[in-house]
C-alpha positions as a printed Julia matrix, in Angstrom:
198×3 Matrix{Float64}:
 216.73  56.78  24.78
 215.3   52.97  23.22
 214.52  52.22  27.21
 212.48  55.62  27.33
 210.94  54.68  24.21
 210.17  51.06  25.35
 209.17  51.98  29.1
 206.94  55.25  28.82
 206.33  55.71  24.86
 208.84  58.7   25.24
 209.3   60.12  21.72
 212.24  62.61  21.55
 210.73  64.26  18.58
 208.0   65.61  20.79
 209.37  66.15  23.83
 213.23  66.43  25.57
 213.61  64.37  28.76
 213.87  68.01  30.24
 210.33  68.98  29.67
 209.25  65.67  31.46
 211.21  65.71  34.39
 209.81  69.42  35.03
 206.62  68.68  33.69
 206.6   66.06  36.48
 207.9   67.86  39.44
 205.17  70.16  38.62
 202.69  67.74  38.1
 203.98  66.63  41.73
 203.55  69.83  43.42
 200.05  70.38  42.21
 198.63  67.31  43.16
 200.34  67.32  46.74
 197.73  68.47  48.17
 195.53  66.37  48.24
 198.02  64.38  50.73
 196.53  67.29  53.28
 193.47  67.84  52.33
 191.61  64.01  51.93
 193.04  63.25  55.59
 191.35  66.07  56.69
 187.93  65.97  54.71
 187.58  62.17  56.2
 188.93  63.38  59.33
 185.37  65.0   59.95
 183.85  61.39  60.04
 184.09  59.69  63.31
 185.94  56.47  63.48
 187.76  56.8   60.14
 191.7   56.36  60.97
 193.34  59.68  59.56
 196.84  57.63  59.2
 194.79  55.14  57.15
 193.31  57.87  55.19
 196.92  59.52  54.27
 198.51  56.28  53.31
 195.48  54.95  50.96
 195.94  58.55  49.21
 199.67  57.95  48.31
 199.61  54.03  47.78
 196.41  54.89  45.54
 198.08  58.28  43.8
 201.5   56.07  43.1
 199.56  52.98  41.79
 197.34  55.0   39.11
 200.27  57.06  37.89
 202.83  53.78  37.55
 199.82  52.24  35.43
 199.53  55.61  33.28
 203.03  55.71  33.01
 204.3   52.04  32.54
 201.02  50.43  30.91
 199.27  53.72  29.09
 202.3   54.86  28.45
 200.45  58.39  28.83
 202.27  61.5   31.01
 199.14  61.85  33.54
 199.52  62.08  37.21
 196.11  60.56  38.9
 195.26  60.48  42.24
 191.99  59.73  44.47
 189.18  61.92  42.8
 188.01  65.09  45.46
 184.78  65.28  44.4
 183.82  61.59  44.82
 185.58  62.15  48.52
 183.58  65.3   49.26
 180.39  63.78  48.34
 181.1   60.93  50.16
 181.64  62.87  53.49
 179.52  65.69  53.23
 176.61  63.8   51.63
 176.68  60.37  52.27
 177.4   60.1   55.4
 176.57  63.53  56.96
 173.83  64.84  54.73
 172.22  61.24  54.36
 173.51  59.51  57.9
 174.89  56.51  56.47
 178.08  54.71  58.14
 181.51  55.41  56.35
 181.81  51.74  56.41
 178.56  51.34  54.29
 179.64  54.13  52.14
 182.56  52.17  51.17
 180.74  49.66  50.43
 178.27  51.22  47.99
 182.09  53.15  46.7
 183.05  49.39  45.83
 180.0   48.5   43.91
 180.37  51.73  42.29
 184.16  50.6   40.91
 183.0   47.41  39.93
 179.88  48.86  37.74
 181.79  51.92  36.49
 184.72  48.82  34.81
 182.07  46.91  33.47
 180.78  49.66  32.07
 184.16  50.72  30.69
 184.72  47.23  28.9
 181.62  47.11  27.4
 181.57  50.48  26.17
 178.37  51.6   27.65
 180.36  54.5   29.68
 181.61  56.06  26.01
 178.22  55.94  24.56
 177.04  57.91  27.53
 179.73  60.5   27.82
 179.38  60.86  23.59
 175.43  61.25  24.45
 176.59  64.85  26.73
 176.75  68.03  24.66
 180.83  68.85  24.55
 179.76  71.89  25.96
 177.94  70.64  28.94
 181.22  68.63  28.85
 183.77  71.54  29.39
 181.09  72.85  32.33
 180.81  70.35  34.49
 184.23  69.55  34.17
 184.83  73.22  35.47
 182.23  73.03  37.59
 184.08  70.04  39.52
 187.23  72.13  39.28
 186.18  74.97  40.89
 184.44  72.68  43.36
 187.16  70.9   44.56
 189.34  74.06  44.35
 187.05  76.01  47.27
 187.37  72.66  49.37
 191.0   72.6   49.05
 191.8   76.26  50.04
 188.77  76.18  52.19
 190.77  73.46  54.22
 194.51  74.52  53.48
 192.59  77.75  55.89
 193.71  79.9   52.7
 190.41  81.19  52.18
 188.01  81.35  55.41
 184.63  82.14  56.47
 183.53  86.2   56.51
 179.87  87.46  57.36
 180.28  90.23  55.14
 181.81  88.77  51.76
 181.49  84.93  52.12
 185.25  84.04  51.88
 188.52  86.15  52.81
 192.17  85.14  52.87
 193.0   83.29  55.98
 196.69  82.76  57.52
 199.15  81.77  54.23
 202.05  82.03  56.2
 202.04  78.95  57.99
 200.79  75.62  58.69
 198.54  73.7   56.17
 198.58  76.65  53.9
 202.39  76.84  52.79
 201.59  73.06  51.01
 199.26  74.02  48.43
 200.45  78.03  48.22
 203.85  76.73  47.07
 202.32  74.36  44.79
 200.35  76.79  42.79
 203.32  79.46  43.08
 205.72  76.79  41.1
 202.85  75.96  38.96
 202.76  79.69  38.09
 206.25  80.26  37.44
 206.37  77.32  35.11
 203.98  78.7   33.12
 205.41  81.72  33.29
 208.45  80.1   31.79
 206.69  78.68  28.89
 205.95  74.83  30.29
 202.12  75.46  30.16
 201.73  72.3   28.26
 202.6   70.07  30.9
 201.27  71.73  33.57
 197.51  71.65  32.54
């Protein structure tokens, strides 16, 4: 239990070892999606190599946890953001016309302003400048964003004249990914390990 302690800040008066290791296979399963969907949103730009794509995704979603985990010491699973990728497909470069390669380039000098921003505090005093309200909105606004992509994509939901959206095919191919993510998700919470899933 000390290495726990020492390694990830695990305090057994909180939390059983349990709890995490289900907290985490959930946390797992509802991020695993984005291992089909990214690939396929950057699919849609010519040139961009989808293999590339899927390994950057993993290397990137491994990385950020180890550093929550090992260095934060915080129980957060992160991963490559969806709405910064759809933007930077469906705007950037097809709205606007810009090369993918230029786009990454204007992602890098993004990064590099967004940490210096972060060290010298100038990104707190502009997210403690946002009503908390406003806050929670966007924040579900994103959500629900990035949820239509993904189950646009997976084909779970699909184009209709007459209503917009119906269910597509769940039964197979991309689908079965993300529909068996959010059905463990459910019966977690179900089974009273809400906290860790959201």
């Amino acid at each position: 239990m000390n290495k726990l302690t020492k390694l990830f800040g695990f305090n057994p008066n909180e939390t059983t070892v349990r709890t995490e290791i289900v907290a985490g296979i959930t946390i797992f399963l509802t991020m695993s999606y984005i291992l089909a969907v990214n690939p396929a949103i950057f699919g849609e730009l010519e040139g961009m190599p989808g293999g590339a794509v899927f390994t950057y995704t993993a290397l990137a979603a491994i990385v950020g946890t180890m550093c929550m985990a090992f260095w934060g010491k915080l129980p957060f699973g992160l991963a490559p953001g969806m709405g910064l990728n759809a933007f930077f497909v469906y705007t950037v470069c097809m709205g606007m016309g810009y090369s993918w390669q230029f786009a990454l380039t204007a992602v890098l000098i993004e990064g590099i302003l967004f940490i210096i921003m972060t060290v010298t505090n100038i990104r707190e005093s502009i997210v403690n400048a946002i009503p908390i309200n406003l806050r929670y909105a966007i924040g579900g606004g994103i959500g629900l964003f990035i949820a239509f992509i993904g189950l646009q994509n997976s084909g779970i939901i699909v184009n209709n004249d007459a209503t917009l959206v119906s269910l597509g095919d769940i039964t197979h191919g991309p689908a079965l990914l993300p529909s068996s993510a959010c059905s463990s998700q459910a019966s977690f919470t179900q089974k009273t390990y809400a906290e860790p899933c959201f």
